[in-house]
C-alpha cells in the first residue's frame, strides 16, 4: 500500500470518525452480547458472559522510556486494560501479552516489564497465560484481557436527560504528572505516580453493575470532555458540567481547570446515575473504594456539551482531549 | 528505563532463551489447561476449553508496505493467528484487533486492512468483536484470537523416539516469495502468494486432534529447523530429517534446500505421528485438506538434530531459521 494516497489520512479525520467507520462494518453473532463501541466486547462462552478488551502502550505515543521504569511500564500496560474492565463492571481473570521490542533492549528490562505486569494482574487475582514477542523499532506492549462479566455489563449507551453525571476519584492528576515528567524526568509526587500507575476502579465498577446504580459508564482515558462527548453520542444525550464541582487536587486547580477537562489518562469512571438511584449510590459510597462526585447532569441531545462556571455563566464545551490522530494533547509524536 | 544497560540485549540472547526466561516466571491456575510454551494458551471458561493466542505483524519486521496491499496485510494478520489455532486443533471464533498506525496513514488503508481481516475471519466462521487503534511510528496489527478447543489440544511436548516426523503442504515457498518481493516489489506467482496469504491448516489440525493421530504438533512460522528444535526441546527428543523427502516446489528446490530448512512463514504443520497411527493418518489423507509428507523420525535427545542427505551421509543441523532477535533471515531491521 502507498504511504499516502488521495483521501483522508488518520490525522485529518481523527480517531472517533475512524472508529465509527471501522465499527459500522463489523458483523455480529448471537454469542456477542456487546460488540464494538464500548470499553470491552462482551461474549458468551460456554454458558456465561466474558468481557474482552485489548489496549497498547506504545513508545513515543504513550510513554518515553525515561519517564518510567520497565516494571512500571509493564504494570501500566495491564492497568489500562483493567480500567476498561472496571468501566463495564467486570473482574479480570486472564491476560495475553504481545511485546514488540527493539533488539537493543536489555533482557532484564523485558523481564522487569513482565514482572510488573504479572504483579499488577495478581493483585486482581488475574494471571498471564501466554504471549508473544516480536522485534520492532519502537517498544510496544499490547495486553489482551479476559474478565468475568457482571450480570448486566455497564454500557455507554444508557444515559438519559436528567440523569446525574458522576466521576470517581480526581481529575487532571495524570496530565499534571505527565507535564512534570516532560519538564523534568526525575519529577516526583502524587501526580507523577498517578500518571505512571493508574488505579482501575474495579470495585466501584462491580458495585455500580451489581446494584444497578448507573445507567451508563465508561472510563476516562482521553480527558473528561472527549470521553463525555463519546458517552453522550452513544446515549443520544447532551450534558451540562459544573466546573466548580470537578474533583481536583490543589495542584491541578492551580495549574488550570483545563487539565481536569481535557487531560488524558485519569482512568477514573464517568457515570450516569438516575435521580432515583443517587441515594443508593451515596449509601454505598464506603463500599466503592473511591470517592464519587456529582459534576453535572445529562440533558437533551440538542443542548450539546455545556460548561457552567462558578458565576453561573455558561459556554459550549469543545472536546479538546486526547485523540490518537489529530491531537494536540500528547505531544511526543 | 535505559536504552541499554549492563547485561544482555535481546539481540545477544535470542528469542528462545528470552521466552524461556519469561515463561518460567508465570504462575498457573486450575482453569489454565495449557500455559505458555505452546502455540496457544488453553483455558477453561464456563465449563469448556478455549484456545487463546495473539500475534503481531509489524512494519519493518514482518512486512514492508510496498510488498502487499492493506487488505492483504489485514488478512495475513488474521491468518498467522489462525495457524496457531490450527496447530492445536481448534476452530477460530472471535478476534480482537489492536492497530497501531502513523498519523499519515490513509483512512482507506485502515478500512481495507480491517475488511481483509474480517473476510478472512468470516471464511472460518470467526468474527471481529472489537479492537483498538493507537498512533505509532510503525504500522502494526496485533490480533488476539479465541478459538474452540478440541477435546485434547495438540501440544508440542508429546513426541517420542520412533515417532515419525510429518509436515503438511510444502516448505520454502513463503521464503522464496519474500526473496522475490525484496528483489522486485511487483513480483508475482505462487511463492509470492504463499508469503502474502498463508493457508492455516485448520481442517488438518482438527482431524489430527479428533482422531488422535499425532503425539505432538506445532505450526512452522520460523523455519523447519528452528521450529523442529523447539518441538524437540519441548518433547525431550532428537530428530533425523531426510533432506530428499522434504516437500518442495521445483522453484524452491532450484533455489536451494536452505529455503525449506530455514525459510520462515510457511505456516504448515509439523507433526509427530506414532508408528501405529501412520496407517490411520494415510487413510484419512483425503480429509485433511492438504498433503502430509513423512520427512524423518524422532530420536533420543542425545542424538540431536541430524540431516540425512540423498547419499545417506549425515550432518548435525544447526537451527538457522528466523529468530526475532539475533536473526539473519528476515533482513529488514
XYZ file of C-alpha atoms in Angstrom:
666
model
C 0.000 0.000 0.000
C 1.159 3.532 -0.566
C 2.267 5.582 2.394
C -0.113 8.309 1.401
C -2.925 8.206 -1.093
C -5.616 10.557 -2.132
C -8.276 10.543 0.542
C -8.038 11.415 4.171
C -5.221 10.495 6.469
C -5.865 9.394 10.042
C -4.565 12.757 11.234
C -7.133 14.528 9.106
C -10.208 12.549 10.098
C -9.457 11.851 13.791
C -9.861 8.780 15.952
C -13.612 8.849 16.569
C -14.652 9.109 12.930
C -12.172 6.402 12.046
C -13.533 4.064 14.710
C -17.116 4.780 13.703
C -16.235 3.733 10.164
C -14.480 0.589 11.343
C -17.258 -0.400 13.712
C -20.060 0.088 11.249
C -18.719 -2.742 9.115
C -18.383 -5.461 11.719
C -20.822 -8.318 11.716
C -22.422 -9.746 14.805
C -23.349 -13.142 16.181
C -25.705 -14.447 18.875
C -22.775 -15.009 21.255
C -21.727 -11.359 21.070
C -23.622 -9.624 23.870
C -21.781 -6.313 23.441
C -19.899 -5.551 20.251
C -17.536 -2.729 19.289
C -18.126 0.730 20.750
C -17.923 0.036 24.473
C -14.858 -0.324 26.656
C -14.862 -4.099 26.203
C -16.615 -6.590 23.985
C -18.888 -8.988 25.867
C -19.142 -12.522 24.554
C -20.939 -15.619 25.754
C -18.525 -18.527 26.139
C -19.699 -21.853 27.496
C -22.889 -20.503 29.007
C -21.539 -17.407 30.711
C -20.532 -13.903 29.692
C -16.983 -12.639 29.473
C -15.604 -9.183 28.869
C -12.702 -8.955 26.448
C -10.516 -5.963 25.691
C -7.093 -5.067 24.330
C -5.025 -1.927 24.661
C -1.475 -0.974 23.758
C 1.218 1.177 25.318
C 3.476 2.484 22.558
C 6.806 4.228 22.973
C 6.641 7.766 21.640
C 2.838 7.874 21.876
C 2.032 6.766 25.425
C 5.390 6.982 27.091
C 9.023 7.874 26.833
C 11.374 5.322 28.326
C 12.964 7.980 30.500
C 9.613 8.584 32.243
C 9.144 5.223 33.871
C 10.939 2.002 34.684
C 10.335 -1.176 32.708
C 8.476 -2.586 35.687
C 6.212 0.450 35.828
C 5.532 0.191 32.098
C 4.521 -3.459 32.421
C 2.235 -2.607 35.313
C 0.618 0.241 33.423
C 0.068 -1.904 30.310
C -2.052 -4.195 32.489
C -3.785 -1.435 34.459
C -5.132 0.471 31.448
C -6.831 -2.729 30.305
C -8.160 -3.420 33.796
C -9.678 0.069 33.689
C -11.701 -0.902 30.592
C -12.937 -3.922 32.514
C -13.775 -1.779 35.558
C -15.850 0.505 33.356
C -18.134 -2.397 32.493
C -18.252 -3.878 35.997
C -16.098 -6.951 35.347
C -13.406 -8.882 37.190
C -10.086 -9.505 35.329
C -9.033 -13.138 35.050
C -6.645 -13.914 32.158
C -4.107 -11.903 30.124
C -2.179 -12.458 26.922
C 0.761 -10.147 26.283
C 2.233 -9.118 22.919
C 5.559 -7.336 23.299
C 7.284 -5.621 20.374
C 10.802 -4.521 21.211
C 13.997 -3.290 19.585
C 16.886 -5.782 19.515
C 18.935 -3.366 21.592
C 16.605 -3.682 24.564
C 18.101 -5.300 27.644
C 16.733 -8.703 28.619
C 16.440 -7.555 32.202
C 14.079 -4.784 31.095
C 11.787 -7.276 29.348
C 11.786 -9.461 32.455
C 11.103 -6.455 34.678
C 8.252 -5.407 32.398
C 6.669 -8.826 32.646
C 7.157 -8.939 36.415
C 5.412 -5.588 36.798
C 2.553 -6.800 34.660
C 2.237 -10.141 36.453
C 2.301 -8.485 39.874
C -0.397 -5.981 38.907
C -2.537 -8.784 37.478
C -2.006 -10.933 40.572
C -3.275 -8.091 42.756
C -6.606 -8.502 40.925
C -6.424 -12.338 41.040
C -5.713 -12.359 37.289
C -2.875 -14.243 35.591
C -0.827 -14.038 32.413
C -1.424 -17.210 30.410
C 0.804 -16.588 27.415
C 2.048 -14.141 24.865
C 4.384 -13.334 22.100
C 7.443 -11.216 21.479
C 8.483 -9.712 18.148
C 11.147 -7.316 17.013
C 10.203 -3.718 16.232
C 11.726 -0.270 16.085
C 9.555 1.039 18.899
C 8.856 -0.632 22.202
C 5.196 -1.603 22.496
C 3.179 -3.676 24.947
C -0.287 -4.871 23.944
C -2.331 -6.648 26.587
C -5.444 -8.654 25.825
C -7.566 -9.192 28.924
C -10.457 -11.598 29.568
C -12.666 -10.780 32.532
C -15.766 -12.186 34.180
C -18.752 -10.075 33.201
C -21.370 -8.946 35.727
C -24.969 -9.975 35.135
C -25.596 -6.673 33.330
C -22.432 -5.118 31.928
C -22.283 -1.322 32.176
C -22.514 0.308 28.755
C -22.037 3.794 27.366
C -25.490 3.944 25.868
C -27.952 4.147 28.786
C -27.732 7.787 29.939
C -30.953 9.812 29.755
C -31.706 13.516 30.172
C -31.958 14.223 33.905
C -29.521 11.520 34.974
C -26.688 12.917 37.082
C -23.052 12.909 35.913
C -20.658 11.411 38.437
C -16.909 10.895 38.232
C -14.774 8.738 40.508
C -11.611 9.961 42.227
C -9.987 13.162 40.978
C -9.359 14.557 37.525
C -6.234 16.007 35.930
C -3.577 14.384 38.122
C -2.161 12.169 35.365
C -1.935 15.054 32.896
C -0.182 17.166 35.533
C 2.195 14.283 36.246
C 2.938 13.881 32.546
C 3.632 17.619 32.224
C 6.021 17.387 35.192
C 7.887 14.440 33.665
C 8.221 16.259 30.374
C 9.879 19.158 32.170
C 11.977 17.001 34.479
C 12.247 13.254 34.092
C 13.179 12.988 37.780
C 9.908 14.646 38.833
C 8.181 13.029 41.802
C 4.934 13.279 43.681
C 1.321 12.185 43.623
C 0.563 13.396 40.088
C 3.578 11.616 38.607
C 2.553 8.471 40.431
C -0.973 8.734 39.051
C 0.421 9.008 35.506
C 2.688 6.006 35.964
C 0.289 3.875 37.913
C -3.416 4.450 37.328
C -5.915 2.867 39.724
C -8.582 0.961 37.809
C -11.870 1.353 39.688
C -12.692 -2.338 39.680
C -14.552 -2.394 42.985
C -16.622 0.663 42.129
C -17.425 -0.768 38.697
C -18.550 -4.045 40.189
C -20.795 -2.330 42.762
C -22.265 0.014 40.135
C -23.140 -3.006 37.981
C -24.380 -5.338 40.718
C -26.534 -2.692 42.424
C -27.699 -1.228 39.113
C -26.701 2.232 40.266
C -25.644 3.606 36.880
C -27.408 3.850 33.546
C -24.135 4.347 31.624
C -20.431 4.135 32.481
C -17.099 4.455 30.689
C -13.548 5.015 31.816
C -11.780 8.338 31.333
C -8.702 7.704 29.228
C -8.687 10.652 26.819
C -9.918 13.514 29.009
C -13.342 14.299 30.515
C -14.737 16.354 27.635
C -13.619 13.971 24.893
C -14.938 10.929 26.719
C -18.121 12.644 27.909
C -18.819 13.542 24.291
C -18.437 9.849 23.410
C -20.823 8.770 26.159
C -23.310 11.478 25.093
C -23.101 10.322 21.479
C -23.600 6.681 22.487
C -26.602 7.579 24.667
C -28.089 10.261 22.434
C -27.994 12.972 25.110
C -26.273 16.268 25.906
C -24.508 17.221 29.151
C -24.037 20.169 31.452
C -20.858 20.123 33.560
C -20.420 22.408 36.575
C -16.787 23.468 36.617
C -16.638 24.282 40.356
C -17.735 20.754 41.209
C -14.907 18.991 39.351
C -12.821 16.999 41.837
C -9.255 18.322 41.550
C -6.169 18.401 43.714
C -4.921 21.803 44.785
C -2.016 21.415 42.358
C -4.295 20.685 39.398
C -6.558 23.598 40.336
C -3.517 25.874 40.439
C -2.304 24.580 37.069
C -5.674 25.274 35.458
C -9.013 23.511 35.083
C -8.104 22.547 31.501
C -6.104 19.668 32.968
C -9.251 18.264 34.573
C -11.399 18.895 31.482
C -9.018 17.710 28.792
C -6.088 15.925 30.441
C -5.917 12.255 29.483
C -5.137 9.042 31.342
C -7.114 9.661 34.509
C -8.609 6.171 34.259
C -11.444 7.261 36.513
C -15.062 6.242 35.905
C -17.562 8.535 34.236
C -21.102 7.531 35.235
C -24.705 8.415 34.526
C -26.844 7.928 37.634
C -30.661 8.153 37.505
C -32.083 10.543 40.144
C -33.845 7.712 41.970
C -30.521 5.825 42.384
C -28.466 8.701 43.777
C -29.422 7.965 47.387
C -28.477 4.327 46.941
C -25.139 5.380 45.434
C -24.409 7.665 48.372
C -25.377 4.991 50.887
C -22.864 2.632 49.287
C -20.062 5.159 48.960
C -17.884 3.429 51.571
C -18.035 0.244 49.516
C -16.751 1.742 46.270
C -13.060 2.068 47.129
C -13.053 5.628 45.769
C -14.968 8.875 46.009
C -17.815 9.637 43.592
C -18.527 13.266 42.817
C -21.605 14.685 41.125
C -20.312 17.092 38.472
C -23.384 17.837 36.386
C -26.405 16.463 34.638
C -27.258 14.900 31.289
C -29.562 16.944 29.088
C -31.292 16.568 25.770
C -29.005 15.957 22.825
C -29.752 19.281 21.159
C -28.317 21.153 24.155
C -24.866 19.764 23.384
C -21.989 19.882 25.852
C -22.232 22.915 28.155
C -19.829 24.114 30.857
C -21.214 26.097 33.809
C -18.757 28.472 35.523
C -18.782 29.453 39.218
C -20.713 32.653 38.442
C -23.441 30.689 36.669
C -22.367 31.743 33.188
C -22.341 29.017 30.593
C -20.348 28.234 27.468
C -20.370 25.478 24.905
C -17.581 22.998 25.507
C -15.325 21.920 22.723
C -13.902 18.473 23.329
C -10.163 19.001 23.248
C -8.802 15.943 24.994
C -6.507 13.348 23.576
C -7.244 11.846 20.219
C -4.754 9.405 18.787
C -4.966 11.120 15.446
C -5.085 14.857 15.077
C -4.350 15.551 18.730
C -2.522 18.337 20.477
C -2.505 16.771 23.921
C 0.064 14.032 23.983
C 2.882 15.770 22.307
C 5.547 13.186 21.699
C 4.708 12.461 18.096
C 14.488 2.572 31.761
C 17.790 2.951 29.987
C 18.009 2.053 26.326
C 20.943 -0.179 27.058
C 22.202 -1.381 30.389
C 24.815 -3.801 31.515
C 23.502 -7.299 30.896
C 22.416 -8.927 27.687
C 20.367 -7.317 24.986
C 17.628 -9.227 23.187
C 19.870 -9.445 20.126
C 22.576 -11.100 22.210
C 20.462 -13.707 23.936
C 17.943 -14.585 21.181
C 14.228 -15.208 21.204
C 14.087 -18.722 22.632
C 16.202 -18.013 25.698
C 14.237 -14.846 26.305
C 10.906 -16.681 26.117
C 12.173 -19.464 28.350
C 13.031 -16.866 30.956
C 9.674 -15.150 30.652
C 7.706 -18.383 30.761
C 9.469 -19.788 33.776
C 8.086 -16.991 35.911
C 4.408 -17.251 35.088
C 2.042 -18.663 37.637
C -0.728 -21.093 36.842
C -4.331 -21.699 37.827
C -6.748 -24.631 37.642
C -8.551 -23.055 34.662
C -5.349 -22.929 32.630
C -5.220 -26.247 30.758
C -2.212 -25.251 28.653
C 0.012 -22.358 29.675
C 2.836 -20.559 27.879
C 5.114 -22.553 25.571
C 2.611 -23.910 23.070
C 1.087 -22.180 20.051
C -1.936 -21.078 22.091
C -2.897 -20.984 25.730
C -5.851 -23.232 26.602
C -8.207 -22.014 29.282
C -11.420 -23.380 30.721
C -14.212 -20.795 30.520
C -17.706 -21.645 31.633
C -17.218 -25.393 31.566
C -15.455 -25.735 28.216
C -11.969 -25.212 26.869
C -10.881 -22.363 24.640
C -7.656 -21.721 22.811
C -6.318 -18.189 23.002
C -3.432 -16.673 21.080
C -2.090 -13.317 19.917
C 0.390 -12.440 17.214
C 1.562 -9.203 15.626
C 2.529 -8.121 12.131
C 4.983 -5.230 12.412
C 6.168 -2.969 9.616
C 9.892 -3.337 9.079
C 9.977 -6.729 10.809
C 7.254 -8.776 9.128
C 6.486 -6.701 6.086
C 7.249 -3.680 4.023
C 4.217 -1.731 2.872
C 5.352 -1.997 -0.734
C 5.097 -5.799 -0.569
C 1.391 -6.154 -0.005
C -1.861 -4.215 -0.062
C -3.561 -3.084 3.134
C -6.235 -5.704 2.554
C -3.609 -8.438 2.233
C -1.919 -7.263 5.421
C -5.187 -7.419 7.350
C -5.860 -10.890 6.035
C -2.382 -12.097 6.941
C -2.632 -10.644 10.469
C -5.646 -12.904 10.995
C -4.217 -15.945 9.195
C -0.996 -16.181 11.226
C -3.125 -16.363 14.365
C -5.445 -18.937 12.805
C -2.340 -21.001 12.092
C -1.534 -21.103 15.820
C -5.073 -22.325 16.411
C -4.746 -24.940 13.646
C -1.585 -26.257 15.288
C -3.586 -27.151 18.396
C -6.629 -28.490 16.572
C -9.021 -25.623 17.334
C -11.700 -23.678 15.470
C -11.401 -19.837 15.420
C -14.411 -17.938 16.745
C -13.687 -14.391 17.982
C -10.999 -11.764 17.271
C -9.912 -8.522 18.871
C -7.696 -6.245 16.784
C -5.147 -3.724 18.037
C -3.901 -1.460 15.264
C -1.008 0.941 15.729
C -0.592 3.341 12.827
C 1.195 6.523 11.818
C -0.997 9.623 11.546
C -0.059 9.873 7.889
C -1.762 6.603 7.036
C -4.784 6.850 4.759
C -8.161 6.043 6.279
C -8.989 3.884 3.291
C -5.963 1.715 4.043
C -7.138 1.139 7.620
C -10.595 0.232 6.349
C -9.131 -2.071 3.707
C -6.971 -3.729 6.357
C -9.986 -4.412 8.521
C -12.016 -5.670 5.574
C -9.276 -8.120 4.672
C -9.139 -9.321 8.239
C -12.922 -9.621 8.596
C -13.240 -11.508 5.314
C -10.505 -13.965 6.269
C -12.123 -14.500 9.674
C -15.567 -14.952 8.104
C -14.189 -17.699 5.872
C -13.502 -19.628 9.107
C -16.861 -18.611 10.666
C -14.993 -16.301 13.051
C -15.848 -12.636 13.691
C -14.109 -9.476 14.878
C -15.809 -8.339 18.090
C -13.811 -5.210 18.859
C -10.456 -3.562 18.977
C -8.407 -0.501 19.444
C -6.374 1.898 17.383
C -3.413 3.942 18.600
C -0.865 6.174 16.990
C 2.659 4.870 16.420
C 5.635 5.450 14.185
C 5.407 1.982 12.629
C 2.304 0.280 11.336
C 1.447 -2.768 13.429
C -1.529 -5.116 13.604
C -1.934 -7.354 16.638
C -4.741 -9.885 16.562
C -5.980 -11.743 19.612
C -7.955 -14.838 18.681
C -10.254 -17.042 20.768
C -10.991 -20.480 19.366
C -12.930 -23.558 20.378
C -10.532 -26.186 21.664
C -10.753 -29.849 20.641
C -11.216 -32.418 23.398
C -7.439 -32.925 23.551
C -5.487 -29.938 22.223
C -2.348 -30.831 20.269
C 0.802 -29.849 22.161
C 4.490 -29.628 21.345
C 5.502 -31.947 24.142
C 4.291 -35.437 23.202
C 6.803 -36.628 20.583
C 8.743 -39.788 21.469
C 11.735 -41.505 19.857
C 10.460 -43.597 16.949
C 7.507 -41.337 16.128
C 7.544 -40.194 12.508
C 8.033 -36.554 11.518
C 5.355 -35.279 9.125
C 4.903 -31.850 7.581
C 1.826 -30.536 5.802
C 1.883 -28.862 2.386
C 5.213 -27.681 1.023
C 8.167 -25.912 2.585
C 10.117 -22.855 1.500
C 7.519 -21.179 -0.723
C 6.969 -18.181 1.548
C 10.699 -17.553 1.937
C 11.116 -17.749 -1.826
C 8.200 -15.346 -2.265
C 9.723 -12.935 0.230
C 13.061 -13.077 -1.580
C 11.279 -12.321 -4.863
C 9.465 -9.328 -3.368
C 12.697 -7.982 -1.936
C 14.228 -8.058 -5.406
C 11.124 -6.788 -7.195
C 8.074 -5.487 -5.405
C 5.951 -6.313 -8.452
C 6.940 -9.985 -8.286
C 4.093 -12.432 -8.822
C 3.461 -16.133 -8.636
C 2.654 -18.945 -6.253
C 5.530 -18.279 -3.848
C 4.651 -14.597 -3.511
C 1.043 -15.564 -2.890
C 2.092 -18.020 -0.194
C 4.101 -15.291 1.554
C 1.199 -12.834 1.420
C -1.538 -15.292 2.194
C -0.619 -18.328 4.239
C -3.124 -21.185 4.491
C -3.721 -22.161 8.108
C -4.208 -25.932 8.252
C -7.371 -25.765 10.341
C -9.037 -28.862 8.901
C -5.892 -30.956 9.213
C -5.359 -29.741 12.783
C -8.903 -30.617 13.744
C -8.656 -34.132 12.237
C -5.247 -34.735 13.836
C -6.729 -33.809 17.218
C -10.084 -35.559 16.931
C -8.610 -38.806 15.575
C -5.632 -38.644 17.934
C -3.266 -39.131 15.027
C -0.398 -37.009 16.333
C 1.561 -37.062 19.564
C 2.859 -33.502 19.062
C 2.115 -30.658 16.634
C 3.209 -27.071 16.106
C 2.999 -24.653 13.210
C 6.044 -23.697 11.154
C 6.484 -19.956 11.398
C 10.241 -19.540 11.814
C 11.628 -22.267 9.561
C 11.638 -26.079 9.851
C 14.920 -26.458 11.734
C 14.237 -23.685 14.249
C 10.723 -24.928 14.958
C 11.697 -28.612 14.941
C 14.329 -27.765 17.549
C 11.589 -26.163 19.653
C 9.344 -29.209 19.357
C 12.296 -31.500 20.170
C 13.141 -29.414 23.237
C 9.512 -29.417 24.405
C 9.260 -33.208 23.940
C 12.762 -34.120 25.127
C 13.720 -35.876 21.897
C 16.100 -35.553 18.956
C 15.216 -35.737 15.262
C 16.569 -37.075 11.986
C 15.347 -35.295 8.851
C 15.772 -36.838 5.391
C 16.541 -33.988 3.023
C 15.330 -35.764 -0.155
C 11.893 -36.249 1.400
C 11.229 -32.561 2.092
C 8.186 -31.412 0.104
C 9.354 -28.552 -2.101
C 8.208 -26.904 -5.299
C 10.554 -27.121 -8.244
C 11.354 -23.414 -7.793
C 12.312 -23.869 -4.140
C 14.414 -26.919 -4.970
C 16.220 -24.897 -7.632
C 16.788 -22.027 -5.200
C 18.317 -24.346 -2.628
C 17.112 -26.625 0.154
C 18.067 -23.986 2.729
C 14.765 -22.253 1.937
C 12.849 -25.347 3.012
C 15.038 -25.943 6.078
C 15.309 -22.397 7.354
C 12.831 -20.198 5.487
C 10.157 -18.743 7.733
C 6.416 -18.179 7.424
C 5.408 -21.455 5.821
C 2.586 -21.804 8.368
C 2.462 -25.512 7.681
C 2.020 -28.094 10.440
C 4.927 -30.032 11.903
C 3.661 -33.282 13.435
C 4.907 -36.263 15.390
C 2.976 -39.397 14.442
C 3.357 -42.672 16.388
C 4.119 -45.660 14.108
C 0.811 -47.340 14.959
C -1.125 -44.227 13.811
C 0.577 -43.774 10.442
C -1.866 -46.068 8.635
C -4.799 -44.170 10.109
C -3.236 -40.879 9.020
C -2.793 -42.143 5.471
C -6.348 -43.495 5.340
C -7.640 -40.034 6.287
C -5.408 -38.081 3.955
C -8.275 -37.014 1.699
C -9.966 -35.437 4.721
C -7.080 -33.208 5.775
C -7.339 -30.515 3.108
C -3.593 -30.717 2.476
C -0.861 -33.240 1.832
C 1.114 -34.758 4.703
C 4.666 -35.884 3.996
C 6.850 -38.087 6.165
C 10.227 -36.350 6.344
C 12.037 -38.193 9.123
C 11.846 -39.688 12.559
C 12.220 -38.512 16.132
C 15.163 -39.966 18.010
C 16.585 -39.861 21.510
C 17.500 -36.404 22.735
C 21.222 -37.087 22.839
C 21.260 -37.660 19.072
C 20.347 -34.028 18.498
C 19.103 -32.712 15.165
C 20.543 -34.679 12.240
C 20.133 -34.142 8.498
C 20.381 -37.131 6.165
C 21.474 -36.377 2.580
C 20.437 -38.301 -0.535
C 23.648 -40.364 -0.430
C 22.954 -41.430 3.149
C 25.612 -39.183 4.662
C 24.577 -37.305 7.796
C 25.433 -33.999 9.390
C 24.352 -32.188 12.529
C 21.803 -29.478 11.769
C 22.231 -26.022 13.135
C 18.900 -24.268 13.520
C 19.289 -21.179 11.385
C 15.715 -20.064 10.821
C 14.159 -16.847 11.845
C 14.609 -15.595 15.365
C 13.154 -12.228 16.220
C 16.348 -11.296 17.989
C 19.768 -12.130 16.645
C 18.458 -13.347 13.305
C 19.868 -13.186 9.825
C 16.768 -14.387 7.983
C 14.303 -11.525 7.859
C 16.558 -8.770 6.845
C 14.543 -5.576 7.096
C 15.767 -4.487 10.516
